[in-house]
Short mmCIF file of C-alpha atoms and ligand atoms in Angstrom, two decimals:
data_model
loop_
_atom_site.label_atom_id
_atom_site.label_comp_id
_atom_site.label_asym_id
_atom_site.label_seq_id
_atom_site.Cartn_x
_atom_site.Cartn_y
_atom_site.Cartn_z
CA MET A 1 13.55 17.45 -28.24
CA THR A 2 10.85 16.58 -25.80
CA LEU A 3 7.90 14.37 -26.58
CA ALA A 4 6.38 14.81 -23.15
CA ASN A 5 3.48 17.11 -23.97
CA GLY A 6 0.35 15.00 -23.79
CA ARG A 7 -1.44 13.42 -20.91
CA PRO A 8 1.14 12.81 -18.18
CA LEU A 9 1.41 9.30 -16.79
CA LEU A 10 2.28 8.36 -13.23
CA ALA A 11 4.05 5.01 -13.07
CA MET A 12 5.20 5.61 -9.50
CA PRO A 13 3.80 3.86 -6.44
CA GLY A 14 1.75 6.74 -5.17
CA PRO A 15 0.21 9.01 -5.86
CA THR A 16 -1.25 7.09 -8.78
CA ASN A 17 -3.32 8.21 -11.77
CA ILE A 18 -6.68 9.60 -10.66
CA PRO A 19 -9.53 8.59 -12.99
CA ASP A 20 -11.37 11.48 -14.67
CA ARG A 21 -14.59 10.25 -13.08
CA VAL A 22 -13.03 10.69 -9.65
CA LEU A 23 -11.74 14.16 -10.47
CA GLN A 24 -15.14 15.18 -11.83
CA ALA A 25 -16.88 13.91 -8.70
CA MET A 26 -14.77 16.36 -6.69
CA MET A 27 -15.72 19.37 -8.83
CA ARG A 28 -18.69 20.51 -6.82
CA PRO A 29 -19.53 22.91 -4.02
CA ALA A 30 -18.97 22.08 -0.36
CA GLU A 31 -22.09 21.23 1.61
CA GLU A 32 -23.32 21.80 5.12
CA LEU A 33 -21.16 19.55 7.23
CA SER A 34 -24.03 17.52 8.64
CA SER A 35 -26.28 17.56 5.57
CA ALA A 36 -28.16 14.34 4.91
CA SER A 37 -26.04 13.71 1.86
CA ILE A 38 -22.74 14.08 3.74
CA VAL A 39 -24.02 11.74 6.45
CA ARG A 40 -25.01 9.20 3.78
CA LEU A 41 -21.68 9.65 2.02
CA THR A 42 -19.72 8.97 5.19
CA ASP A 43 -21.78 5.90 6.01
CA SER A 44 -21.51 4.50 2.51
CA VAL A 45 -17.72 4.92 2.40
CA LEU A 46 -17.30 3.32 5.85
CA ALA A 47 -19.53 0.41 4.81
CA ASP A 48 -17.81 -0.11 1.46
CA LEU A 49 -14.39 -0.08 3.11
CA LYS A 50 -15.51 -3.24 4.89
CA ARG A 51 -16.02 -4.81 1.47
CA ILE A 52 -12.55 -3.64 0.42
CA PHE A 53 -10.78 -4.92 3.56
CA ARG A 54 -13.12 -7.94 3.63
CA THR A 55 -14.09 -7.50 7.21
CA GLY A 56 -17.09 -7.35 9.44
CA GLY A 57 -15.11 -5.17 11.84
CA GLU A 58 -15.10 -1.41 12.28
CA THR A 59 -13.71 0.93 9.63
CA PHE A 60 -12.36 4.45 10.12
CA VAL A 61 -11.60 7.28 7.69
CA TYR A 62 -9.03 9.94 8.51
CA ALA A 63 -8.09 13.14 6.74
CA ALA A 64 -4.44 12.02 6.59
CA ASN A 65 -1.98 10.22 4.36
CA GLY A 66 -0.68 6.69 4.92
CA HIS A 67 1.63 7.84 7.70
CA GLY A 68 -1.41 9.18 9.53
CA GLY A 69 -3.04 5.78 9.05
CA TRP A 70 -0.01 4.15 10.66
CA GLU A 71 -0.28 6.40 13.69
CA ALA A 72 -4.03 5.90 13.88
CA ALA A 73 -3.49 2.15 13.88
CA PHE A 74 -1.00 1.76 16.68
CA THR A 75 -2.03 4.64 18.97
CA ASN A 76 -5.46 3.05 19.26
CA VAL A 77 -4.21 -0.35 20.47
CA LEU A 78 -0.86 0.17 22.18
CA SER A 79 0.32 1.61 25.49
CA ARG A 80 3.61 3.33 26.16
CA GLY A 81 6.35 0.79 26.73
CA ASP A 82 4.54 -2.00 24.86
CA LYS A 83 6.87 -4.23 22.92
CA VAL A 84 6.09 -4.58 19.23
CA LEU A 85 7.80 -6.76 16.64
CA VAL A 86 8.22 -5.13 13.21
CA LEU A 87 8.99 -7.52 10.39
CA GLU A 88 11.63 -5.87 8.21
CA SER A 89 11.07 -6.01 4.46
CA GLY A 90 12.02 -2.54 3.22
CA ARG A 91 11.67 1.15 4.00
CA PHE A 92 7.98 1.09 4.85
CA ALA A 93 8.19 -1.60 7.51
CA THR A 94 11.07 0.34 9.09
CA GLY A 95 9.18 3.63 8.84
CA TRP A 96 6.11 2.23 10.60
CA GLY A 97 8.33 0.94 13.41
CA GLU A 98 10.07 4.31 13.72
CA MET A 99 6.73 6.06 14.16
CA ALA A 100 5.70 3.62 16.88
CA ARG A 101 9.03 4.23 18.64
CA PHE A 102 8.35 8.00 18.57
CA MET A 103 5.12 7.38 20.45
CA GLY A 104 6.81 5.33 23.15
CA ALA A 105 6.56 1.75 21.93
CA ASP A 106 9.49 -0.59 22.55
CA VAL A 107 10.15 -1.55 18.96
CA GLU A 108 12.07 -4.63 17.95
CA MET A 109 12.93 -5.07 14.27
CA LEU A 110 13.02 -8.67 13.12
CA ALA A 111 15.88 -8.49 10.66
CA GLY A 112 14.97 -9.27 7.10
CA SER A 113 16.19 -8.41 3.66
CA TRP A 114 15.09 -5.98 0.97
CA ARG A 115 15.62 -8.77 -1.55
CA ARG A 116 13.36 -11.35 0.05
CA ALA A 117 9.91 -11.57 1.60
CA VAL A 118 9.63 -11.96 5.35
CA ASP A 119 10.42 -15.54 6.32
CA PRO A 120 7.51 -16.91 8.40
CA THR A 121 9.73 -19.49 10.09
CA THR A 122 11.87 -16.75 11.69
CA VAL A 123 8.67 -15.03 12.86
CA GLU A 124 7.52 -18.27 14.46
CA ALA A 125 10.88 -18.84 16.12
CA ARG A 126 11.00 -15.31 17.54
CA LEU A 127 7.45 -15.57 18.91
CA ARG A 128 8.08 -19.02 20.41
CA ALA A 129 11.06 -17.52 22.28
CA ASP A 130 8.74 -14.87 23.76
CA THR A 131 7.32 -17.25 26.36
CA ALA A 132 6.20 -14.35 28.60
CA HIS A 133 4.18 -12.88 25.70
CA ALA A 134 5.85 -9.51 26.10
CA ILE A 135 5.27 -8.76 22.40
CA LYS A 136 1.92 -7.02 22.10
CA ALA A 137 1.76 -6.60 18.34
CA VAL A 138 3.34 -7.92 15.16
CA MET A 139 3.52 -5.25 12.44
CA VAL A 140 4.07 -6.15 8.80
CA VAL A 141 3.66 -4.51 5.42
CA GLN A 142 1.92 -6.65 2.78
CA ILE A 143 3.63 -4.94 -0.16
CA ASP A 144 6.73 -3.03 0.84
CA THR A 145 6.71 -0.44 -1.88
CA ALA A 146 10.40 0.42 -1.51
CA ALA A 147 11.69 -3.13 -1.93
CA GLY A 148 8.91 -4.17 -4.31
CA VAL A 149 8.36 -7.26 -2.23
CA VAL A 150 5.08 -8.96 -1.32
CA ASN A 151 4.90 -10.66 2.05
CA ASP A 152 2.78 -13.78 2.54
CA ILE A 153 0.28 -12.53 5.10
CA PRO A 154 -1.62 -15.84 5.57
CA ALA A 155 1.71 -17.65 6.10
CA ILE A 156 2.74 -15.09 8.73
CA ARG A 157 -0.65 -15.55 10.40
CA ARG A 158 -0.02 -19.29 10.50
CA ALA A 159 3.42 -18.65 12.01
CA ILE A 160 1.86 -16.58 14.81
CA ASP A 161 -0.72 -19.32 15.41
CA ALA A 162 1.92 -22.08 15.33
CA ALA A 163 3.79 -20.21 18.08
CA GLY A 164 0.55 -19.95 20.04
CA HIS A 165 1.20 -16.22 20.45
CA PRO A 166 -1.58 -13.79 21.36
CA ALA A 167 0.01 -10.64 19.82
CA LEU A 168 -2.18 -8.37 17.69
CA PHE A 169 -1.56 -8.84 13.96
CA MET A 170 -1.28 -5.43 12.25
CA VAL A 171 -0.92 -5.17 8.49
CA ASP A 172 -0.11 -2.20 6.27
CA GLY A 173 -2.06 -2.62 3.06
CA VAL A 174 -1.39 0.85 1.66
CA ALA A 175 0.22 -0.47 -1.55
CA SER A 176 -1.73 -3.72 -1.76
CA VAL A 177 -5.39 -3.20 -0.81
CA GLY A 178 -7.27 -2.91 -4.08
CA CYS A 179 -4.34 -4.47 -5.99
CA MET A 180 -4.24 -8.04 -4.65
CA GLU A 181 -6.00 -10.41 -2.33
CA PHE A 182 -6.51 -8.93 1.11
CA GLU A 183 -8.74 -10.90 3.48
CA MET A 184 -8.81 -9.20 6.83
CA ASP A 185 -11.24 -11.60 8.55
CA ALA A 186 -10.16 -14.83 6.86
CA TRP A 187 -6.52 -14.12 7.67
CA ARG A 188 -7.43 -12.86 11.19
CA ILE A 189 -5.71 -9.54 10.75
CA ASP A 190 -6.57 -7.44 13.79
CA VAL A 191 -5.71 -3.98 12.48
CA ALA A 192 -5.39 -3.07 8.79
CA VAL A 193 -4.26 0.23 7.25
CA SER A 194 -4.65 1.65 3.78
CA ALA A 195 -4.83 4.99 2.00
CA SER A 196 -6.70 6.65 -0.85
CA GLN A 197 -3.96 7.37 -3.37
CA LYS A 198 -2.61 4.01 -4.42
CA GLY A 199 -4.71 1.02 -5.37
CA LEU A 200 -7.82 2.85 -4.24
CA MET A 201 -7.41 5.36 -7.08
CA SER A 202 -8.29 8.60 -5.40
CA SER A 203 -6.65 11.83 -4.29
CA PRO A 204 -3.93 11.71 -1.63
CA GLY A 205 -5.36 12.74 1.72
CA LEU A 206 -7.44 9.91 3.16
CA ALA A 207 -6.23 7.10 5.41
CA PHE A 208 -8.33 4.05 6.14
CA VAL A 209 -8.07 1.80 9.16
CA ALA A 210 -10.02 -1.33 10.01
CA ALA A 211 -10.20 -3.03 13.39
CA ASN A 212 -11.68 -6.34 14.51
CA GLU A 213 -13.06 -7.24 17.94
CA LYS A 214 -9.67 -8.24 19.35
CA ALA A 215 -8.31 -4.85 18.29
CA LEU A 216 -11.28 -3.04 19.83
CA ALA A 217 -10.66 -4.92 23.09
CA ALA A 218 -7.02 -3.79 23.03
CA HIS A 219 -8.27 -0.28 22.31
CA ALA A 220 -10.21 -0.27 25.56
CA ARG A 221 -6.90 -0.70 27.47
CA ALA A 222 -4.55 1.34 25.26
CA ASP A 223 -2.93 4.45 26.71
CA MET A 224 -1.37 5.88 23.52
CA ARG A 225 -4.81 7.05 22.45
CA SER A 226 -5.11 10.67 21.39
CA GLY A 227 -8.07 12.82 20.45
CA TYR A 228 -7.91 13.00 16.67
CA TRP A 229 -7.15 9.32 15.97
CA ASP A 230 -9.31 7.88 18.74
CA TRP A 231 -11.67 5.13 17.60
CA SER A 232 -14.10 5.56 20.52
CA GLY A 233 -14.81 9.15 19.50
CA ARG A 234 -15.29 8.09 15.90
CA MET A 235 -17.65 5.24 16.73
CA ASN A 236 -20.11 7.92 17.80
CA THR A 237 -23.34 7.95 15.81
CA LEU A 238 -23.01 11.66 15.01
CA ALA A 239 -21.55 12.12 11.53
CA TYR A 240 -19.44 15.06 12.70
CA MET A 241 -17.78 12.86 15.32
CA LYS A 242 -16.97 10.17 12.73
CA HIS A 243 -14.50 12.67 11.28
CA CYS A 244 -13.54 14.27 14.60
CA GLY A 245 -14.74 17.50 13.00
CA THR A 246 -15.66 18.61 9.50
CA ALA A 247 -15.72 15.86 6.95
CA PRO A 248 -13.03 16.04 4.21
CA GLU A 249 -15.95 16.36 1.82
CA HIS A 250 -14.22 16.56 -1.55
CA LEU A 251 -11.88 13.72 -0.77
CA LEU A 252 -14.95 11.68 0.13
CA PHE A 253 -16.75 12.67 -3.08
CA GLY A 254 -13.72 11.42 -4.98
CA GLN A 255 -13.28 8.25 -2.98
CA ARG A 256 -16.98 7.44 -3.39
CA ALA A 257 -16.56 7.57 -7.19
CA ALA A 258 -13.40 5.47 -7.03
CA LEU A 259 -15.14 2.84 -4.88
CA ASP A 260 -17.98 2.73 -7.42
CA MET A 261 -15.46 2.08 -10.18
CA ILE A 262 -13.75 -0.63 -8.10
CA PHE A 263 -17.00 -2.51 -7.48
CA GLU A 264 -18.06 -2.14 -11.11
CA GLU A 265 -14.84 -3.82 -12.27
CA GLY A 266 -14.90 -6.28 -9.36
CA LEU A 267 -12.14 -6.73 -6.79
CA GLU A 268 -11.11 -10.16 -8.12
CA ALA A 269 -10.95 -8.82 -11.67
CA ILE A 270 -8.77 -5.96 -10.41
CA TRP A 271 -6.43 -8.42 -8.70
CA ARG A 272 -6.13 -10.38 -11.97
CA ARG A 273 -5.43 -7.20 -13.92
CA HIS A 274 -2.64 -6.26 -11.53
CA ALA A 275 -1.17 -9.77 -11.70
CA ALA A 276 -1.14 -9.69 -15.50
CA LEU A 277 0.48 -6.25 -15.63
CA ALA A 278 3.11 -7.35 -13.11
CA LYS A 279 3.88 -10.50 -15.10
CA ALA A 280 4.36 -8.47 -18.30
CA THR A 281 6.63 -6.02 -16.44
CA HIS A 282 8.71 -8.95 -15.21
CA ALA A 283 9.04 -10.23 -18.77
CA ALA A 284 10.35 -6.84 -19.89
CA VAL A 285 12.79 -6.46 -16.99
CA GLU A 286 14.05 -10.01 -17.40
CA THR A 287 14.84 -9.27 -21.06
CA TRP A 288 16.59 -5.98 -20.29
CA ALA A 289 18.54 -7.58 -17.43
CA SER A 290 20.50 -9.79 -19.82
CA GLY A 291 22.61 -6.67 -20.54
CA GLN A 292 23.93 -6.92 -16.92
CA ALA A 293 23.39 -3.18 -16.19
CA LEU A 294 20.12 -3.63 -14.30
CA GLY A 295 18.24 -6.38 -12.51
CA PHE A 296 15.34 -7.26 -10.24
CA GLY A 297 15.31 -6.00 -6.67
CA VAL A 298 13.44 -9.11 -5.52
CA ALA A 299 15.22 -12.32 -6.41
CA GLU A 300 12.32 -14.78 -6.21
CA PRO A 301 9.64 -14.20 -8.88
CA GLN A 302 6.78 -15.22 -6.55
CA GLU A 303 7.93 -12.66 -3.96
CA ARG A 304 7.68 -9.73 -6.45
CA ALA A 305 4.77 -7.45 -5.72
CA PRO A 306 1.84 -7.31 -8.15
CA SER A 307 1.59 -3.51 -7.87
CA VAL A 308 5.20 -2.34 -8.13
CA THR A 309 8.46 -3.67 -9.55
CA THR A 310 11.79 -2.49 -8.14
CA ILE A 311 14.73 -2.51 -10.54
CA LEU A 312 18.32 -2.21 -9.30
CA THR A 313 20.68 -0.23 -11.48
CA PRO A 314 24.25 -1.13 -10.47
CA GLY A 315 25.54 -0.42 -13.98
CA PHE A 316 24.51 3.25 -14.39
CA ASP A 317 23.15 6.44 -12.81
CA VAL A 318 19.45 5.84 -12.36
CA ALA A 319 18.60 9.49 -13.10
CA GLU A 320 19.56 8.79 -16.70
CA ILE A 321 16.41 6.71 -16.92
CA THR A 322 14.02 8.53 -14.64
CA ASP A 323 14.81 12.03 -15.93
CA PHE A 324 14.53 10.83 -19.51
CA THR A 325 11.15 9.11 -19.08
CA ARG A 326 9.75 12.17 -17.27
CA ASP A 327 11.23 14.96 -19.36
CA ILE A 328 11.18 13.35 -22.79
CA CYS A 329 8.27 10.92 -22.53
CA GLY A 330 5.94 12.31 -19.84
CA VAL A 331 6.16 9.19 -17.64
CA SER A 332 7.01 9.52 -13.93
CA LEU A 333 8.75 6.44 -12.53
CA GLY A 334 9.32 5.79 -8.85
CA LEU A 335 12.82 6.60 -7.57
CA GLY A 336 14.75 4.30 -5.27
CA ILE A 337 14.19 5.26 -1.62
CA GLY A 338 15.88 4.36 1.67
CA ASP A 339 18.71 1.85 1.08
CA TYR A 340 17.95 2.05 -2.64
CA SER A 341 18.26 5.83 -2.95
CA GLY A 342 20.07 6.52 -6.24
CA LYS A 343 20.46 2.79 -6.83
CA ALA A 344 17.10 1.73 -8.20
CA PHE A 345 13.98 2.84 -9.97
CA ARG A 346 10.49 1.50 -9.58
CA ILE A 347 7.74 0.86 -12.08
CA ALA A 348 4.32 1.00 -10.45
CA HIS A 349 1.54 -0.89 -12.20
CA MET A 350 -0.94 0.13 -9.54
CA GLY A 351 -4.50 1.41 -9.41
CA HIS A 352 -5.98 3.10 -12.50
CA PHE A 353 -3.47 1.48 -14.83
CA ASN A 354 -4.10 -0.59 -17.95
CA ALA A 355 -2.20 -2.42 -20.67
CA ALA A 356 -1.73 0.80 -22.61
CA SER A 357 -0.36 2.62 -19.55
CA LEU A 358 2.03 -0.24 -18.94
CA LEU A 359 3.22 -0.50 -22.54
CA GLY A 360 3.74 3.26 -22.64
CA THR A 361 5.76 3.09 -19.44
CA LEU A 362 7.88 0.14 -20.54
CA GLY A 363 8.34 1.76 -23.95
CA ALA A 364 9.63 4.92 -22.30
CA VAL A 365 12.08 2.93 -20.20
CA GLU A 366 13.30 1.01 -23.23
CA MET A 367 13.65 4.28 -25.14
CA ALA A 368 15.81 5.68 -22.31
CA LEU A 369 17.96 2.54 -22.27
CA GLN A 370 18.57 2.97 -26.02
CA ALA A 371 19.06 6.74 -25.99
CA LYS A 372 21.51 6.60 -23.11
CA ASP A 373 23.42 3.61 -24.50
CA ILE A 374 22.80 1.56 -21.37
CA PRO A 375 23.57 -2.12 -22.02
CA HIS A 376 20.36 -4.08 -22.07
CA GLY A 377 18.79 -7.08 -23.71
CA THR A 378 16.64 -5.84 -26.61
CA GLY A 379 12.98 -6.66 -26.94
CA GLY A 380 11.71 -5.97 -23.41
CA VAL A 381 8.58 -4.30 -24.67
CA ALA A 382 7.97 -7.11 -27.16
CA ALA A 383 8.25 -9.61 -24.29
CA ALA A 384 5.68 -7.63 -22.32
CA VAL A 385 3.34 -7.51 -25.33
CA ALA A 386 3.61 -11.28 -25.68
CA SER A 387 2.89 -11.74 -21.99
CA LEU A 388 -0.15 -9.46 -22.11
CA ALA A 389 -1.44 -11.08 -25.30
CA GLU A 390 -1.26 -14.48 -23.63
CA ALA A 391 -2.99 -13.19 -20.48
CA ALA A 392 -5.77 -11.57 -22.50
C1 PLP B 1 2.95 4.94 0.35
C2 PLP B 1 3.01 3.99 1.47
C3 PLP B 1 2.88 4.42 2.80
C4 PLP B 1 2.84 5.85 3.20
O1 PLP B 1 1.78 6.55 2.63
P1 PLP B 1 1.82 8.17 2.61
O2 PLP B 1 0.48 8.48 2.08
O3 PLP B 1 2.92 8.54 1.68
O4 PLP B 1 2.07 8.63 3.96
C5 PLP B 1 2.85 3.46 3.78
N1 PLP B 1 2.99 2.17 3.52
C6 PLP B 1 3.17 1.72 2.26
C7 PLP B 1 3.31 0.25 1.99
C8 PLP B 1 3.17 2.62 1.21
O5 PLP B 1 3.34 2.17 -0.05
#
């Protein structure tokens, strides 16, 4: 029998659960594209994104997904043939590098591992060796959603500084902004990227990019610039130009409501909520792992991301879990992607997600482990309950 009919739950790392308030904010007629309220809406979202990225720099909104945000980021600051160093940490770091290569960048991947965070000492050593300063940008993902790893962005910043290297520092915060500390100015991130449908709790379809003065100076020289992504066009005072055309009105209505919810809860409180949910997830996975059929993707506990946990499944076919939780319980887990395709599943505890969502998700996984006779340590959910009770 199926027990899936009820409110469906997304426990995958994007898209995430959209709050009813956000959905309701979108249920309204379109407006004239330059109406006073659309102008105000655009300005308020651009201003509040500065509070989200923690920057006094410029912010940009694109009708695009995260991949569009990637392209917006590098086309604005790079020229064809520029060398960029991509810090490998999973599928998303590689994907960003591949897109830059498409556009004519000379991409070097700094080899890393899906099981560990980027090692800042190897970054420093590579940059020190670049005495001619051929590397124009260092690109890193804060939370690589495929590996489930969190990279230490301030430590990587210190590594760049220790090498005395002038490269732009570009950070993908698609799966981390709104879920954990992100301090664009304090960490001297030059270009930051995020998107609407993960920690920022809104519909897929908006990409966000932030740029500081150093990035804007690079923009003035960049030759990869193209019409739609171009920052100069979007820094125009005309509202229409800020979107390079008609505003994605309904996506903005939704994002406005989501931003209101984020500031009502408070960014720091949201970071703490994500940390507590992650810790409880780890307690459950650790318990299950004693059965030897599954285990953590990321070996070191402090390198596990606060918004998503990747679980390797060497002992069984992962579809036994993910099909069961979806079809029998109404919970969508993340599948393994890239190197982990068919070999892992992912539990996202990201965005509009609370203790009840997490316990429902972990309960569904534990139910699948039992129903499918997959060897596992019993009491994973109980361990998560204990962890949450302690946190609360
Ligand atoms: C989801 C994700 C992306 C890509 O976003 P899309 O909206 O799917 O294009 C990029 N980077 C990270 C870290 C992500 O988690």
